PDB file of C-alpha atoms in Angstrom:
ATOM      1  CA  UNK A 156      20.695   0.549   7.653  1.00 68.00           C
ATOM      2  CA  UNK A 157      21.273  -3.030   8.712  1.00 83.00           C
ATOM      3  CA  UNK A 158      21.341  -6.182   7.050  1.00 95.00           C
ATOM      4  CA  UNK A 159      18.522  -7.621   5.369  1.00 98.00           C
ATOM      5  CA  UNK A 160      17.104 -11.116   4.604  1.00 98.00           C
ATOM      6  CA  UNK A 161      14.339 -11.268   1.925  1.00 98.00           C
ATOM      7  CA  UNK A 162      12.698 -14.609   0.395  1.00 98.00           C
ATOM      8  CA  UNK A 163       9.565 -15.150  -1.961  1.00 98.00           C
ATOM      9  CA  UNK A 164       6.511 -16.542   0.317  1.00 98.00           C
ATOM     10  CA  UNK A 165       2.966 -17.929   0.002  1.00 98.00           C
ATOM     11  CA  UNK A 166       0.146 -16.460   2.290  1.00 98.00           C
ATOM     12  CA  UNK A 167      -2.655 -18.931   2.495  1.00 98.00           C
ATOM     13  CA  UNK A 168      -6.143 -17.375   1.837  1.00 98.00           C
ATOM     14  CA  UNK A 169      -9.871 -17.926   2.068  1.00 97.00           C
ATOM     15  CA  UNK A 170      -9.804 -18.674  -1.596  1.00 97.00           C
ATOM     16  CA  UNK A 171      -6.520 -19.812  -2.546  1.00 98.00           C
ATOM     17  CA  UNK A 172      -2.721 -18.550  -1.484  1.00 98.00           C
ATOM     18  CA  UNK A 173      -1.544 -15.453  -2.327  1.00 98.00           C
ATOM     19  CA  UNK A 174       1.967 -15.345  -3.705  1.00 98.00           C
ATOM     20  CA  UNK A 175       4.107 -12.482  -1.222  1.00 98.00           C
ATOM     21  CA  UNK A 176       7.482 -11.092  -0.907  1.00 98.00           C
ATOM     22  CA  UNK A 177       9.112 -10.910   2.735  1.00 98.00           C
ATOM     23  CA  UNK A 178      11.659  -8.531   3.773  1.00 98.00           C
ATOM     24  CA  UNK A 179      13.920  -8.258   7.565  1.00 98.00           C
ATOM     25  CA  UNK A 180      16.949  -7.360   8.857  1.00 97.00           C
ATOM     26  CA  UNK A 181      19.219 -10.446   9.303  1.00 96.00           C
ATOM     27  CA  UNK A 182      19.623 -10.899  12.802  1.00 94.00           C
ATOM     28  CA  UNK A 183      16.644 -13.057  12.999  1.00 85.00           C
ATOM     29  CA  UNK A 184      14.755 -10.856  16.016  1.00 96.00           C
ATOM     30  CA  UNK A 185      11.465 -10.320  15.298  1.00 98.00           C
ATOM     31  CA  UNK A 186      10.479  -6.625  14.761  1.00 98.00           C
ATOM     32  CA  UNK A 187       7.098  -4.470  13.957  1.00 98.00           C
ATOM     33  CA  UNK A 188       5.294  -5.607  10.883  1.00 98.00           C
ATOM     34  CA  UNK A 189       4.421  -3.348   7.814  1.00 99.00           C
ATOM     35  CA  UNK A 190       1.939  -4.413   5.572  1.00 99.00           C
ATOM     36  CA  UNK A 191       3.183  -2.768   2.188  1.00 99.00           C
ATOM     37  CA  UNK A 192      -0.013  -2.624  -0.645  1.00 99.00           C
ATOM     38  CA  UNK A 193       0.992  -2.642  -3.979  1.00 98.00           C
ATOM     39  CA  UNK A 194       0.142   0.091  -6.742  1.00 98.00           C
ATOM     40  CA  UNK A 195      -1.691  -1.360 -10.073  1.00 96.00           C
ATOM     41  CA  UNK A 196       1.482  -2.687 -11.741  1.00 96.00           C
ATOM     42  CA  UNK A 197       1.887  -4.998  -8.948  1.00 97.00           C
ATOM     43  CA  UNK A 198       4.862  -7.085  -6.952  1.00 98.00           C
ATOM     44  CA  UNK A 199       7.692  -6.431  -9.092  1.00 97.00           C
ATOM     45  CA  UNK A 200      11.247  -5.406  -8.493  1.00 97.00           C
ATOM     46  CA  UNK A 201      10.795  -1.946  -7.827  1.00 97.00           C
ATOM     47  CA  UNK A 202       7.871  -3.021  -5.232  1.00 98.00           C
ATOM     48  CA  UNK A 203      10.935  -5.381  -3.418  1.00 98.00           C
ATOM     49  CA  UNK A 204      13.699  -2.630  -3.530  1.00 98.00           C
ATOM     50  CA  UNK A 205      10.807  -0.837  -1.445  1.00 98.00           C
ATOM     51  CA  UNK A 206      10.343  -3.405   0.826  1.00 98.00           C
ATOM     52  CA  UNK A 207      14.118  -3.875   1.080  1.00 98.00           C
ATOM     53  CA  UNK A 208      14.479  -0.213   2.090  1.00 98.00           C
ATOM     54  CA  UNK A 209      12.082  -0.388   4.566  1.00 98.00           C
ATOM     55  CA  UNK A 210      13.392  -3.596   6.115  1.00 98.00           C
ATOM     56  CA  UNK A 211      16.833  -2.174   6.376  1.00 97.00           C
ATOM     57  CA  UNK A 212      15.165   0.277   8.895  1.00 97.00           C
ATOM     58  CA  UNK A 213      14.124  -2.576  11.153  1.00 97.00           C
ATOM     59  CA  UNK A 214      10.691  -3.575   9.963  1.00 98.00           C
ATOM     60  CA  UNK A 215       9.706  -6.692   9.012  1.00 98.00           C
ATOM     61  CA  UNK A 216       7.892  -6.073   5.231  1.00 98.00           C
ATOM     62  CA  UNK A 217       4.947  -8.650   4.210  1.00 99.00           C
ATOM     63  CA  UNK A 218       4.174  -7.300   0.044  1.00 99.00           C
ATOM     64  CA  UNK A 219       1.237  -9.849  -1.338  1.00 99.00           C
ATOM     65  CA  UNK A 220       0.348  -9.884  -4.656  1.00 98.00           C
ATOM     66  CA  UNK A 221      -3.036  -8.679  -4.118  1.00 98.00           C
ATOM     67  CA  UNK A 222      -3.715 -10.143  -7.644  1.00 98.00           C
ATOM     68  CA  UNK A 223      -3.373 -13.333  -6.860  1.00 98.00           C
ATOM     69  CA  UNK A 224      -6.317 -14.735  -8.621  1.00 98.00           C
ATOM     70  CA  UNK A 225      -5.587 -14.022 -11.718  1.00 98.00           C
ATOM     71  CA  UNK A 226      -2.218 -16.205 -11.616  1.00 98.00           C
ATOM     72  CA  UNK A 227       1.275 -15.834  -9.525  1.00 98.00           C
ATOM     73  CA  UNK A 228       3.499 -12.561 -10.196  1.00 97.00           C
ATOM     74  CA  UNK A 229       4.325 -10.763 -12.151  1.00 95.00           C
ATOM     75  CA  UNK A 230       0.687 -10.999 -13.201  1.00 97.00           C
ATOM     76  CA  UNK A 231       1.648  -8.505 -15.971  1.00 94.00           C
ATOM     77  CA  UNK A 232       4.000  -8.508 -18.387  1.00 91.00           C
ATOM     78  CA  UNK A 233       5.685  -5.119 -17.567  1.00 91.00           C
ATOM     79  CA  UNK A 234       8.316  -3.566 -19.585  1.00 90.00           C
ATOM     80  CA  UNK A 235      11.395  -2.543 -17.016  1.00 90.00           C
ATOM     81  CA  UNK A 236      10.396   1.100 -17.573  1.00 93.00           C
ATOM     82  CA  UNK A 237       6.663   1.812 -17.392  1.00 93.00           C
ATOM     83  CA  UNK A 238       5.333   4.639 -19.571  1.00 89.00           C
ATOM     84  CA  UNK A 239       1.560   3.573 -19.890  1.00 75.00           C
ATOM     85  CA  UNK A 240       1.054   6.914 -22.235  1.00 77.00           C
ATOM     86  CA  UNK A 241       3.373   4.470 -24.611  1.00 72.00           C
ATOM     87  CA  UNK A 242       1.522   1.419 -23.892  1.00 73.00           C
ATOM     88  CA  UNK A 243      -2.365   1.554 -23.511  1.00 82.00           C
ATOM     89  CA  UNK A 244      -2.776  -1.809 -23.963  1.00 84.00           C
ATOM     90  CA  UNK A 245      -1.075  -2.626 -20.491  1.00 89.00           C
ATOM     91  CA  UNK A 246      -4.104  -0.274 -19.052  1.00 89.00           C
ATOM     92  CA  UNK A 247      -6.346  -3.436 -20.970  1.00 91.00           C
ATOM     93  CA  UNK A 248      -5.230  -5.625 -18.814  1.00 93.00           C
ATOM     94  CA  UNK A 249      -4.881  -4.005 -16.094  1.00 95.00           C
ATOM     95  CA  UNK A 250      -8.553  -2.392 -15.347  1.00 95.00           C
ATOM     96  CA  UNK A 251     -10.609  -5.285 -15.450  1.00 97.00           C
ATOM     97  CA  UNK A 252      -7.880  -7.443 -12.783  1.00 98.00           C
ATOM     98  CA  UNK A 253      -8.377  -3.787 -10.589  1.00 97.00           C
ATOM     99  CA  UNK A 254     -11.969  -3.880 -10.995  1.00 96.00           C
ATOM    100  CA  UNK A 255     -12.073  -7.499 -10.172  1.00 98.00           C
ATOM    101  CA  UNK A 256     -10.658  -7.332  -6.560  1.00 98.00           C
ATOM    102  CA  UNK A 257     -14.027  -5.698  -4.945  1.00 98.00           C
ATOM    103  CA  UNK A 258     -13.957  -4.536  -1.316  1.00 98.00           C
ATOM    104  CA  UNK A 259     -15.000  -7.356   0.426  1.00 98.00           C
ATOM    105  CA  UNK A 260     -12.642  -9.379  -1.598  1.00 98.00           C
ATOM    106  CA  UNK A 261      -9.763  -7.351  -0.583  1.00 98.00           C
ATOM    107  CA  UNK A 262     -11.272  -7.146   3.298  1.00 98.00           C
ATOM    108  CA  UNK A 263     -11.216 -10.943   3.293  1.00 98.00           C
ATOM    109  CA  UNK A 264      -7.260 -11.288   1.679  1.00 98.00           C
ATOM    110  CA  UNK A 265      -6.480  -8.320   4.528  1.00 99.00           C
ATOM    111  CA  UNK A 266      -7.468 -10.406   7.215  1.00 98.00           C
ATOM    112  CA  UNK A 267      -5.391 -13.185   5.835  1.00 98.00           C
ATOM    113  CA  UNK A 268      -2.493 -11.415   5.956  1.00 99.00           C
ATOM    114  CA  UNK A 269      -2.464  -9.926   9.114  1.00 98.00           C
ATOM    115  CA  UNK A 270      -3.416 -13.596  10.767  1.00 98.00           C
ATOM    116  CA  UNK A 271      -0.015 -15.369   8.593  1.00 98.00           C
ATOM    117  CA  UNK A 272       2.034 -11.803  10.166  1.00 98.00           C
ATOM    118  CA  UNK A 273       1.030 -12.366  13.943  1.00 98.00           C
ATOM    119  CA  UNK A 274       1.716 -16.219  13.223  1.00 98.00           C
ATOM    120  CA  UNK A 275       5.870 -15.153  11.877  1.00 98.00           C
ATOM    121  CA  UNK A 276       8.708 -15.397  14.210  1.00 97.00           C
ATOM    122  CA  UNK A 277      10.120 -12.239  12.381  1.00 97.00           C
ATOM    123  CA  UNK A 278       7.473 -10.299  13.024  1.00 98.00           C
ATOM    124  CA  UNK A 279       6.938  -8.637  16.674  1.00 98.00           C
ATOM    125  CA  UNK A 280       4.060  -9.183  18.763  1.00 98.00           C
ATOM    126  CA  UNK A 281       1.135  -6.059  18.763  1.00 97.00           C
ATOM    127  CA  UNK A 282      -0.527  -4.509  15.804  1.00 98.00           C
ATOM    128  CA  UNK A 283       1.074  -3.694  12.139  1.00 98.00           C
ATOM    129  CA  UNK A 284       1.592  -0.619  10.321  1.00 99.00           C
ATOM    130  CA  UNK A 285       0.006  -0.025   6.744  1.00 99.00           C
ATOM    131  CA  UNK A 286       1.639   1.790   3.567  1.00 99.00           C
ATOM    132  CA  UNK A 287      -0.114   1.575   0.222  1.00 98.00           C
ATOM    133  CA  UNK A 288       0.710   3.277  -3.351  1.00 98.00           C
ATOM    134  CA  UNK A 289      -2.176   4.185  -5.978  1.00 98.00           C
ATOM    135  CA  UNK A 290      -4.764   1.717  -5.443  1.00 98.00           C
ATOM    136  CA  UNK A 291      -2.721   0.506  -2.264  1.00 98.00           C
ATOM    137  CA  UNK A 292      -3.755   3.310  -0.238  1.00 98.00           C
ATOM    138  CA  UNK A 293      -7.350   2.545  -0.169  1.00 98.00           C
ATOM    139  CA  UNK A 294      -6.723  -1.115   0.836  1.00 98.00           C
ATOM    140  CA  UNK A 295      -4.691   0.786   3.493  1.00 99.00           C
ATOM    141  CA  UNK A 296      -7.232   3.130   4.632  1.00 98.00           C
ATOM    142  CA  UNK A 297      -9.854   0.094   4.256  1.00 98.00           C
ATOM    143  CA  UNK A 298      -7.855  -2.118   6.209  1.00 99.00           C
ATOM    144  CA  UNK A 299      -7.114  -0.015   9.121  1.00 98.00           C
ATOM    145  CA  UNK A 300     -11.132   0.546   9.527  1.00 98.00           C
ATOM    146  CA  UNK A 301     -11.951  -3.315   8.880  1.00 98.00           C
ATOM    147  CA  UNK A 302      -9.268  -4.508  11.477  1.00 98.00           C
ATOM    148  CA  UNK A 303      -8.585  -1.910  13.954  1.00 98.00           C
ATOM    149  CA  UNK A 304      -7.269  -3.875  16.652  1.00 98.00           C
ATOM    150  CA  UNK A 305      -4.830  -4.893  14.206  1.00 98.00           C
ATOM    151  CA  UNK A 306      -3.061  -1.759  12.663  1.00 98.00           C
ATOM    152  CA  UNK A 307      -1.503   1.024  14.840  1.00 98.00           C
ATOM    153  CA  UNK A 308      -0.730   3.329  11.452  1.00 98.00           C
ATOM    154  CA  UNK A 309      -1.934   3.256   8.060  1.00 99.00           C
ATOM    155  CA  UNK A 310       0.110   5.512   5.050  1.00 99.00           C
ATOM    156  CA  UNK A 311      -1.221   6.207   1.682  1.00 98.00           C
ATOM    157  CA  UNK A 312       0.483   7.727  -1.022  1.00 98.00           C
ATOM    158  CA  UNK A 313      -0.930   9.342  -4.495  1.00 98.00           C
ATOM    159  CA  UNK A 314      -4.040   6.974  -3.816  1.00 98.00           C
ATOM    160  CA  UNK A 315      -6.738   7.540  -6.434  1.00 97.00           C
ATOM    161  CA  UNK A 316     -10.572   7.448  -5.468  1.00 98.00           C
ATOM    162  CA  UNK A 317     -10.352   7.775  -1.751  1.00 98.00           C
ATOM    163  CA  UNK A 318     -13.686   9.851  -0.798  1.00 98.00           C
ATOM    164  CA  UNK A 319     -15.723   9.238  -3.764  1.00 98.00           C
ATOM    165  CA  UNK A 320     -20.083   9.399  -2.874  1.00 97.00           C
ATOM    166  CA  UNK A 321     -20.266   5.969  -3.992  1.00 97.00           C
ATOM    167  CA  UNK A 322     -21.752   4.060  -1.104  1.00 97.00           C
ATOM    168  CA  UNK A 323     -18.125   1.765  -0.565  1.00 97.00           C
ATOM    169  CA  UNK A 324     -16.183   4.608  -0.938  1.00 98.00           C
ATOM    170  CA  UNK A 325     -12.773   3.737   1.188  1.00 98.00           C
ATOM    171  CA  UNK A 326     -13.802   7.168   3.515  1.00 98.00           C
ATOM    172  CA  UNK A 327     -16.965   5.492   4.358  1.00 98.00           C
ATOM    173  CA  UNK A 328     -14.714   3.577   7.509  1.00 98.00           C
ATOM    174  CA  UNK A 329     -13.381   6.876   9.044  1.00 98.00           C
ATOM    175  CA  UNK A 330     -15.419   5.939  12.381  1.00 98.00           C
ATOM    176  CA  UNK A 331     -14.198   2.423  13.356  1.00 98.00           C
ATOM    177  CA  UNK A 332     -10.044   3.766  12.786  1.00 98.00           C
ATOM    178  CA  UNK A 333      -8.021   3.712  15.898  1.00 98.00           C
ATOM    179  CA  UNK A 334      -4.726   4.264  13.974  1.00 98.00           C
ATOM    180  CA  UNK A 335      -2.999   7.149  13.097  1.00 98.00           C
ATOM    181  CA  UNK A 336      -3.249   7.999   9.343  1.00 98.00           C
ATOM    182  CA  UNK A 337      -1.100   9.320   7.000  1.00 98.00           C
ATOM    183  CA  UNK A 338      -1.913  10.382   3.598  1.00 98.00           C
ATOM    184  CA  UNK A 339       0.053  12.265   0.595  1.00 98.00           C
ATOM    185  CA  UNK A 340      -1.932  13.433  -2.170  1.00 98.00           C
ATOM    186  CA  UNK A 341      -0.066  14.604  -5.547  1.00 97.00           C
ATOM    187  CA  UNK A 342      -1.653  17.581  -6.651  1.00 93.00           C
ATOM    188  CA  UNK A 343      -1.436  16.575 -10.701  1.00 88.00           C
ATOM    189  CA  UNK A 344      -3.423  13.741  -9.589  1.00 95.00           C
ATOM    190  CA  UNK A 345      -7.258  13.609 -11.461  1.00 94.00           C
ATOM    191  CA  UNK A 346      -8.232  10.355  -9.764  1.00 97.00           C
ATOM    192  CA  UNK A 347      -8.073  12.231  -6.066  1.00 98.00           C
ATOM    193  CA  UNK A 348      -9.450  16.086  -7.358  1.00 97.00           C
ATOM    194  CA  UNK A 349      -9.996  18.892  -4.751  1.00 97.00           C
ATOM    195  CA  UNK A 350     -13.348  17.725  -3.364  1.00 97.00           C
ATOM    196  CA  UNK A 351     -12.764  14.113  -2.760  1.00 98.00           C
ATOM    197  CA  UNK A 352      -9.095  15.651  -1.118  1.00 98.00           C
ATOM    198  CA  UNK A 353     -11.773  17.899   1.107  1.00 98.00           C
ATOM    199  CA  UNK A 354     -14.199  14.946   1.758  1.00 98.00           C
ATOM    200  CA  UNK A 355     -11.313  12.525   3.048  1.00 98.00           C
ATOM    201  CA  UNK A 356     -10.190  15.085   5.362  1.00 98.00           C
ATOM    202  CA  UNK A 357     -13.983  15.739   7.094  1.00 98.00           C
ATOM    203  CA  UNK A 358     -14.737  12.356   7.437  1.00 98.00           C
ATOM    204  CA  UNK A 359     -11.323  11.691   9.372  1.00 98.00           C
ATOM    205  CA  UNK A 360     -11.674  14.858  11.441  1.00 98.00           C
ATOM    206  CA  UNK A 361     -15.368  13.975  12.770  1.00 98.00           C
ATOM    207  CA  UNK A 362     -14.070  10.830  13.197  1.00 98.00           C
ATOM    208  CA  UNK A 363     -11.507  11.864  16.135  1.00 98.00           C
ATOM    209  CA  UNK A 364      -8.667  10.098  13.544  1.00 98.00           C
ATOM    210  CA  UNK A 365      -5.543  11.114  14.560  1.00 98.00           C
ATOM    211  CA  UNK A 366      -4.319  12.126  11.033  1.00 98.00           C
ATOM    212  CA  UNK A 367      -2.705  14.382   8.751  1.00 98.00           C
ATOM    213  CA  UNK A 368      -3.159  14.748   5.088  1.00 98.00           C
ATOM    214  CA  UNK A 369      -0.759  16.806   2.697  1.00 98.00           C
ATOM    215  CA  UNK A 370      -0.502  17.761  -1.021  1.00 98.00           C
ATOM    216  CA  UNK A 371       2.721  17.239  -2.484  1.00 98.00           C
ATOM    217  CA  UNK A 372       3.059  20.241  -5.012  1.00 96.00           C
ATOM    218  CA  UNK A 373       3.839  19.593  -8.443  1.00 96.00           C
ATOM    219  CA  UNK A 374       3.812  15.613  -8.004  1.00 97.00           C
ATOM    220  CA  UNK A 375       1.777  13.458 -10.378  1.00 96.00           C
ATOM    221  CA  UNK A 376      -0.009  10.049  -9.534  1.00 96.00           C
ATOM    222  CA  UNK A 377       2.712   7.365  -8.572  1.00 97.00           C
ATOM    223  CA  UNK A 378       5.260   9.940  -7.978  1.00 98.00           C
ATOM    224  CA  UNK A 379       6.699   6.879  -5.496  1.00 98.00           C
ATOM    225  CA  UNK A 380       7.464   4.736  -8.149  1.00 98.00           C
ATOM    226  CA  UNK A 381      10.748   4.409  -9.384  1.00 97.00           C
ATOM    227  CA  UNK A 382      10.400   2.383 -12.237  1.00 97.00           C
ATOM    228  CA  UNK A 383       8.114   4.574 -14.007  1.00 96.00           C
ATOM    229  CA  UNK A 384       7.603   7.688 -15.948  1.00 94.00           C
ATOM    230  CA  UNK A 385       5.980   9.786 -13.574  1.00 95.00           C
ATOM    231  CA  UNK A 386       8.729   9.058 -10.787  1.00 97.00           C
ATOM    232  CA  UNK A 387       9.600  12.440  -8.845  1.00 98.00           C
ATOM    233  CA  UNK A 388      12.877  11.753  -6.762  1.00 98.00           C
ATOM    234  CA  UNK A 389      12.258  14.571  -4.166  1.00 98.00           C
ATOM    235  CA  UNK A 390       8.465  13.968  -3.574  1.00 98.00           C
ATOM    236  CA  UNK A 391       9.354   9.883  -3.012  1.00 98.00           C
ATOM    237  CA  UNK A 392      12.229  11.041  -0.400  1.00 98.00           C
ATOM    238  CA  UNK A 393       9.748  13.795   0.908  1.00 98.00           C
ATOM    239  CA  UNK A 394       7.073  10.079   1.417  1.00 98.00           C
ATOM    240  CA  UNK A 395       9.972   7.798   2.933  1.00 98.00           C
ATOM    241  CA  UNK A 396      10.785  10.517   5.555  1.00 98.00           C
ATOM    242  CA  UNK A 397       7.139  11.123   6.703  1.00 98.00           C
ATOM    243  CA  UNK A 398       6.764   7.176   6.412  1.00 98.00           C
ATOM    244  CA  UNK A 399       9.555   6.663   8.821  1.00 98.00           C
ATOM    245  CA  UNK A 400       8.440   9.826  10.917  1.00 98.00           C
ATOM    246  CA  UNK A 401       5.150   7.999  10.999  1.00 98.00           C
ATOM    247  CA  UNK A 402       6.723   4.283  12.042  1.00 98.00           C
ATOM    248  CA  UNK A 403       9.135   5.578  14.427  1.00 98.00           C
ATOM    249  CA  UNK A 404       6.067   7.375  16.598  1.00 96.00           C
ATOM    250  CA  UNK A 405       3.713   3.848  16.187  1.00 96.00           C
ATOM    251  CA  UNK A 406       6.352   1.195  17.302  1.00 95.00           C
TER     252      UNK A 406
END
């Protein structure tokens, strides 16, 4: 681990400037960008302590609040322990910002990011790498097929609704990915059952994706995240070594 520099940014977009958090190691060189997608709770400590982690690896970490028009973070008022069986309300609030943030929407943001990381001294010349969490992983997978010549590895962890047959299911961009793909399903996870697990996996396959795609036994959706009540220590160190497995053969 090295030494790491962090500061609170804004990313301009199409339609408006998205709030972001920016994590690198302190010597100032630049190094290979990560793009690092937020789960529904949003940029919040936990989120930077990620970042942080990451950074201290020698990446250079770009988090945007992907919410960003609905107001600066934290767009929610979280509690510092999340148990959402405790609070439904927070689920309220949350669903209609989540449903608000449509594909193309997101597309658009993604390329706005990626332009403001090639533009960054601290971030190295050449393509970025992708991890997302819950809803994060299919702005992942979408990004890596919307900008190809942009991301040399996409990550997704416990991502929900991934190969649905709706016709903008994330899956549906399997044939323009270049990247190499990694994706962790938790197996106590109803938003990503058996079949859509099966369908993700057949689309990348005739695809030619370079890609692997594992269950994590016993884990439950957002096993990643820290701050919550479904938190599972050895399935998140189980993600951060196949994350950094996954970095250390892109850059």
């Amino acid at each position: 681990m090295t030494s790491v520099q962090t500061t609170d940014v804004d990313v301009p977009t199409e339609d408006g400037v998205a709030d972001a958090y920016l994590a690198h190691p302190g010597d100032g060189l630049p190094r290979p960008g990560v793009l690092l997608y937020q789960d529904a709770f949003g940029l919040r400590p936990h989120l930077r302590s990620m970042a942080d982690r990451l950074a201290g690896a020698g990446y250079t970490v770009l988090v945007p609040n992907v919410f960003y028009r609905h107001g600066r973070s934290p767009v929610f008022e979280l509690p510092e322990f999340i148990d959402p069986a405790a609070r439904p309300q927070l689920w309220e609030q949350i669903g209609p910002v989540m449903q608000s943030l449509t594909p193309e929407l997101a597309m658009r943001d993604a390329g706005a990011y990626l332009r403001w990381m090639a533009e960054r001294p601290e971030v190295a010349d050449g393509p970025v790498a992708l991890t997302g969490y819950c809803m994060g992983a299919a702005l992942a997978l979408r990004t890596a097929g919307t900008y190809p010549d942009r991301v040399a590895a996409a990550a997704g962890f416990h991502g929900g609704r991934l190969a649905t047959d709706a016709p903008d299911s994330p899956h549906l961009v399997a044939e323009h990915i270049t990247a190499e793909l990694y994706f962790a399903h938790a197996d106590a996870d109803q938003s990503m059952p058996p079949e859509q697990m099966e369908r993700l996996e057949a689309a990348l396959t005739a695809a030619a994706v370079r890609h692997r795609c594992e269950v994590y036994e016993g884990a439950h959706h957002g096993y990643t995240q820290a701050d919550t009540a479904v938190y599972d220590e050895a399935a998140a160190e189980r993600h951060w070594a196949a994350l950094f497995d996954l970095l250390k053969r892109t850059f």
